Amino acid sequence: MTTQPWVAPIGVHTLADRAEVLFHSTFGGAADGVWAAPGRVNLIGEHVDYAGGLVLPFALSYVTTVAVRARDDDQLHCVSTHTDEQWRGNLSEVAPGHPDGWAAYVAGVVWAMRNSGTISAGMGFDLAVHSSVPVGSGLSSSAALECAFALAVADLLGHPTDSDGRLRLIDACIRAENEIAGSPTGGMDQTVAMLAQPGHALLLDCRSADTRPVPVDFESANGRLLIIDTNAPHRLVDGQYGERRAALEVACAELGVETLRDIDDADAVLGSLTAPESVKRVRHVLTEIKRVGEVAELLTLGRVADIGTLLTSSHLSLRDDYEVSSVELDNAVDAALEAGAWGARMTGGGFGGSALALVPDDRVEAVVEHVMHTAAQASLPIPQFLAAEPSRSAHRLSLR
Ligand code: GLA
């Protein structure tokens, strides 16, 4: 097999240097500063953030860096090392669907901040991006871009970037994604990119917005968390994600609750729903929220290997009840388990993208080989692997 199985994380300063070089060659002169924000992996709590549920993501050491300079003529100009697709335009013309493509995530942040009165009209930005977060792999490259840029804007304007300031930035990033990029996502990704702590996952209660860091120490359990990027592209700006969200809203209306989190007696509720599909969707959400609580508890007790079976149950629920898995994700999960993983599941929005596997150290090589082998045998794209280390949140790297 010729594909290089591991995607190495690149040091953040190396990424920042590349962003600055691109900035200089595109715009001339130096940027005002460089900022970074991480991609994320969700350990458990999938498709429950928009149901007021509990989620348990952590920040990755794969990050997006942005070199930014403020301007005062309402113009936004963005370039990236990853695509020839640049965007230059007037910020006053930003609206749902305009711009489209990756610039929507940047322009949308300014649009949301202007909308909430956080920044005044007329302000503009030049921006150059370089990132090690794989795009289209379900590891939140879009939230990383939004959050790195939002932090840059706040810093350049002298706005607070403490936890309260970050909550406002999270809000702007979510609005950018939902309203300008048109992706009806739930907010988990932006929250973890802004609030993560190294060595910890973030237990986020999406009903109250409370957060609690939960220690995650795979090493002391002689294990590792592997991310398996199936290399099957996933897209959230299509119908499926929105359909799942809408189905939950219909179920909530039928049950007379605001969110599924408000349900105490799961059995009674499932018995009262009329459509078989609603029963499956709601069952996933209710059982998944319960699993998140159990995983957080086990991790707090240092019982890392014991979360494996809950991860696998989460996958089965996403595959059979929520129906957001794919043949590539199922293949990766099944192969990882066959080769000795303690547990495995798809992670993120699904329909392609990435899976994760919690693997004892002495089975890592076997899991990597078996996952690649079974993919090749089934004529699927050959997956790649990323090491998942709970890392830090968005931060400034330099400011002139
Ligand atoms: C995507 C969305 C998140 C969340 C996950 C599924 O990553 O951006 O808000 O809904 O899917 O858990």
XYZ file of C-alpha atoms in Angstrom, residues 3-365:
363
model
C -0.655 5.886 0.895
C 1.065 7.459 3.897
C -1.286 6.418 6.716
C -0.486 9.194 9.237
C -1.350 12.870 8.862
C 1.326 14.601 10.941
C 0.277 17.659 12.944
C 2.407 20.653 11.917
C 3.811 22.977 14.583
C 1.651 26.056 15.030
C 4.550 28.442 14.424
C 5.386 26.732 11.141
C 1.761 27.163 10.089
C 1.807 30.802 11.184
C 4.986 31.471 9.163
C 3.312 30.121 6.020
C 0.239 32.288 6.647
C 2.460 35.356 7.063
C 4.439 34.618 3.903
C 1.200 34.320 1.936
C -0.045 37.521 3.542
C 3.070 39.419 2.553
C 3.139 38.158 -1.019
C -0.571 38.914 -1.540
C -1.064 42.202 0.246
C 2.452 43.598 0.737
C 3.712 44.574 4.177
C 3.128 42.688 7.389
C -0.039 41.474 9.069
C -1.150 43.115 12.324
C -0.920 39.693 13.960
C -1.475 35.954 13.655
C -4.095 33.876 15.461
C -4.789 30.132 15.691
C -7.817 27.965 16.437
C -8.067 24.170 16.609
C -10.098 21.560 14.807
C -12.009 19.234 17.120
C -13.008 15.660 17.602
C -16.195 14.774 19.433
C -15.564 11.907 21.842
C -19.291 11.291 22.281
C -22.606 13.166 22.136
C -23.368 13.152 18.414
C -26.295 14.968 16.848
C -27.545 16.087 20.234
C -26.176 19.645 20.472
C -29.174 21.041 18.598
C -31.453 19.000 20.893
C -30.193 20.718 24.056
C -28.115 17.629 24.893
C -24.704 16.940 26.409
C -21.607 16.706 24.211
C -17.987 15.867 24.999
C -15.605 17.167 22.307
C -11.963 18.157 22.620
C -9.656 20.426 20.631
C -7.057 18.829 18.356
C -3.436 19.769 17.797
C -4.371 20.322 14.127
C -5.032 24.059 13.835
C -5.931 26.864 11.466
C -3.808 30.013 11.520
C -4.853 33.387 10.141
C -2.632 36.416 9.486
C -4.870 39.501 9.627
C -4.583 43.246 9.050
C -7.382 45.700 9.677
C -8.444 48.218 7.026
C -10.965 51.033 7.088
C -12.775 50.836 3.748
C -15.404 48.120 4.311
C -13.407 45.678 2.157
C -12.642 42.069 2.977
C -9.926 40.269 1.058
C -9.167 36.653 1.938
C -6.662 34.190 0.547
C -5.615 30.708 1.557
C -2.744 28.346 0.830
C -5.315 25.587 0.305
C -7.222 26.949 -2.650
C -6.905 29.405 -5.514
C -10.398 30.593 -4.677
C -9.862 34.106 -3.217
C -12.587 36.495 -2.168
C -12.543 40.280 -2.314
C -15.707 42.221 -1.652
C -17.657 44.796 0.299
C -18.647 43.734 3.778
C -21.846 45.774 3.575
C -22.990 43.405 0.792
C -22.599 40.226 2.857
C -25.934 38.410 3.138
C -27.225 34.818 3.376
C -25.537 32.924 0.527
C -23.126 35.761 -0.326
C -20.254 35.147 -0.447
C -20.445 31.426 -0.991
C -17.568 28.966 -0.538
C -15.047 29.246 2.265
C -15.124 33.070 2.417
C -18.651 32.819 3.883
C -17.165 31.656 7.187
C -14.941 34.738 7.369
C -17.317 37.345 5.990
C -20.104 35.874 8.133
C -18.168 36.578 11.323
C -17.865 40.275 10.477
C -21.511 40.347 9.396
C -22.604 38.853 12.750
C -20.403 41.245 14.733
C -21.776 44.209 12.814
C -25.275 42.934 13.328
C -24.842 42.760 17.088
C -23.204 46.207 17.137
C -19.837 44.753 18.222
C -17.975 46.392 15.343
C -18.870 49.405 13.316
C -19.624 49.602 9.605
C -16.666 50.618 7.462
C -14.160 48.359 9.154
C -12.476 45.860 6.799
C -9.781 43.156 6.859
C -7.077 41.450 4.817
C -6.581 37.850 5.793
C -4.324 34.939 4.795
C -5.011 31.383 5.985
C -2.859 28.314 6.421
C -4.164 25.241 8.236
C -3.401 21.668 9.202
C -7.056 20.797 9.878
C -8.146 18.495 7.054
C -11.025 20.048 5.110
C -14.212 18.009 4.612
C -13.181 15.388 7.179
C -15.728 16.253 9.855
C -13.065 17.759 12.127
C -14.484 21.304 12.080
C -12.176 23.119 9.741
C -14.910 25.741 9.277
C -15.289 26.430 13.021
C -11.492 26.649 13.333
C -11.429 29.310 10.618
C -14.335 31.267 12.103
C -12.888 31.173 15.610
C -9.320 32.119 14.631
C -10.657 35.089 12.674
C -13.213 36.140 15.320
C -10.478 36.187 17.953
C -8.300 38.267 15.622
C -11.060 40.823 15.127
C -11.729 41.040 18.873
C -8.024 41.479 19.649
C -7.510 44.093 16.939
C -10.443 46.096 18.293
C -9.300 45.721 21.895
C -12.399 43.741 22.881
C -12.148 41.324 25.817
C -11.198 37.757 24.943
C -11.744 36.300 28.424
C -14.439 33.643 28.803
C -17.325 36.134 28.637
C -15.803 37.779 25.572
C -15.364 34.351 24.015
C -19.039 33.506 24.581
C -19.953 36.516 22.446
C -17.475 35.436 19.776
C -18.901 31.901 19.786
C -22.292 33.405 19.114
C -20.959 35.410 16.153
C -19.258 32.312 14.717
C -22.437 30.227 14.993
C -24.462 32.947 13.263
C -21.849 33.155 10.499
C -22.159 29.438 9.882
C -25.955 29.178 10.207
C -27.028 32.377 8.512
C -24.345 33.290 5.954
C -22.793 29.903 5.089
C -26.248 28.288 5.365
C -25.116 25.301 7.409
C -27.692 24.657 10.175
C -25.151 23.294 12.690
C -25.619 23.224 16.437
C -22.750 25.180 18.030
C -20.632 22.450 19.608
C -17.680 23.038 17.275
C -17.332 26.783 17.854
C -17.736 26.344 21.615
C -14.955 23.802 21.961
C -12.630 25.736 19.617
C -13.007 28.756 21.906
C -13.144 27.127 25.374
C -11.093 23.897 25.240
C -8.331 23.195 27.726
C -5.275 21.020 27.043
C -5.529 17.525 28.534
C -9.301 17.832 28.851
C -12.485 17.281 26.923
C -15.206 19.885 27.296
C -18.486 18.646 28.749
C -20.932 21.103 27.235
C -24.543 21.213 28.319
C -26.230 22.625 25.240
C -29.418 23.493 27.132
C -27.829 25.657 29.848
C -24.564 26.429 27.960
C -22.665 25.325 31.106
C -19.253 23.789 30.480
C -17.001 21.586 32.574
C -13.501 20.358 31.664
C -13.211 16.568 31.975
C -9.678 15.129 32.241
C -8.741 12.825 29.377
C -5.541 10.861 29.812
C -5.282 8.125 27.212
C -1.583 7.627 27.888
C -1.972 6.592 31.513
C -4.416 3.912 30.330
C -1.814 2.688 27.805
C -4.146 3.623 25.021
C -4.576 6.113 22.198
C -7.432 7.756 20.433
C -7.031 7.418 16.675
C -8.980 9.509 14.258
C -9.701 7.642 11.060
C -10.308 10.060 8.208
C -12.204 7.896 5.730
C -11.333 10.283 2.889
C -14.998 10.101 1.894
C -16.043 13.740 1.702
C -18.785 14.884 4.026
C -20.955 17.940 3.563
C -23.237 19.607 6.044
C -24.603 22.252 3.691
C -26.880 19.669 2.152
C -30.283 18.338 3.054
C -29.536 15.440 5.387
C -28.254 17.322 8.433
C -31.103 19.840 8.212
C -33.628 17.023 7.788
C -32.502 15.370 11.013
C -32.811 18.665 12.856
C -36.255 19.279 11.422
C -37.391 15.757 12.367
C -36.497 16.443 16.004
C -38.446 19.696 15.924
C -41.509 17.837 14.660
C -41.104 15.247 17.432
C -40.763 17.998 20.064
C -43.967 19.621 18.823
C -45.777 16.282 19.017
C -44.480 15.696 22.544
C -45.114 19.254 23.707
C -41.528 19.913 24.846
C -39.112 22.621 23.832
C -36.124 20.293 23.467
C -35.702 16.536 23.808
C -33.485 17.240 26.797
C -36.624 18.156 28.714
C -37.811 14.538 28.630
C -37.443 12.526 31.844
C -39.287 9.316 31.084
C -37.787 8.015 27.845
C -39.887 4.834 27.672
C -43.202 6.635 28.024
C -42.214 9.158 25.387
C -41.059 6.576 22.865
C -44.329 4.689 23.321
C -46.366 7.778 22.585
C -44.744 8.743 19.270
C -46.712 7.682 16.232
C -44.211 7.540 13.331
C -41.661 4.678 13.539
C -38.989 6.995 12.137
C -39.573 9.532 14.940
C -39.188 6.747 17.502
C -35.762 5.894 16.096
C -34.556 9.489 15.880
C -35.721 10.362 19.394
C -34.354 7.103 20.803
C -30.921 7.973 19.466
C -30.959 11.389 21.091
C -32.183 10.171 24.481
C -29.805 7.218 24.698
C -26.867 9.275 23.416
C -27.312 11.973 26.064
C -27.287 9.258 28.725
C -24.083 7.763 27.285
C -22.328 11.146 27.409
C -23.029 11.432 31.134
C -21.666 7.920 31.685
C -18.511 8.554 29.649
C -17.815 11.825 31.493
C -18.206 9.984 34.802
C -15.841 7.159 33.790
C -13.209 9.599 32.525
C -13.412 11.577 35.754
C -12.683 8.319 37.593
C -9.722 7.648 35.254
C -11.435 4.560 33.768
C -10.480 5.326 30.178
C -10.638 1.833 28.638
C -14.133 1.323 30.074
C -15.625 4.016 27.842
C -14.987 1.790 24.801
C -18.293 -0.067 24.845
C -20.216 3.214 25.170
C -18.400 4.616 22.121
C -19.397 1.560 20.129
C -23.025 1.751 21.312
C -23.047 5.360 20.166
C -21.993 4.255 16.693
C -24.698 1.598 16.464
C -27.294 4.141 17.495
C -26.057 6.651 14.894
C -25.992 3.924 12.248
C -29.322 2.237 12.941
C -31.532 4.816 14.665
C -30.243 8.162 13.460
C -29.050 6.851 10.067
C -26.169 9.269 9.572
C -23.340 6.770 9.090
C -21.956 5.588 5.760
C -20.375 2.463 4.346
C -16.897 4.002 4.788
C -17.539 4.883 8.446
C -19.054 1.467 9.209
C -16.090 -0.224 7.588
C -13.614 1.803 9.675
C -15.478 1.110 12.925
C -15.934 -2.618 12.271
C -12.313 -3.080 11.209
C -10.964 -1.167 14.228
C -13.025 -3.345 16.582
C -11.972 -6.560 14.805
C -8.317 -5.561 15.232
C -8.653 -4.979 18.974
C -9.926 -1.423 19.605
C -11.693 -0.962 22.959
C -14.389 0.995 21.157
C -15.017 2.920 17.935
C -17.603 5.221 16.421
C -18.212 7.763 13.698
C -17.582 11.313 14.899
C -18.976 14.656 13.741
C -21.895 15.130 11.376
C -21.481 11.788 9.551
C -22.319 10.861 5.938
C -18.558 10.459 5.376
C -15.841 12.292 7.264
C -14.097 10.657 10.214
C -14.436 7.876 12.767
C -12.519 7.493 16.008
C -11.128 4.392 17.670
C -9.909 3.998 21.237
C -7.071 1.544 20.943
C -4.667 -0.110 23.410
C -1.076 0.897 22.552
C -0.078 -2.585 21.476
C -2.920 -2.788 18.917
C -2.381 0.576 17.183
C -0.398 -0.816 14.280
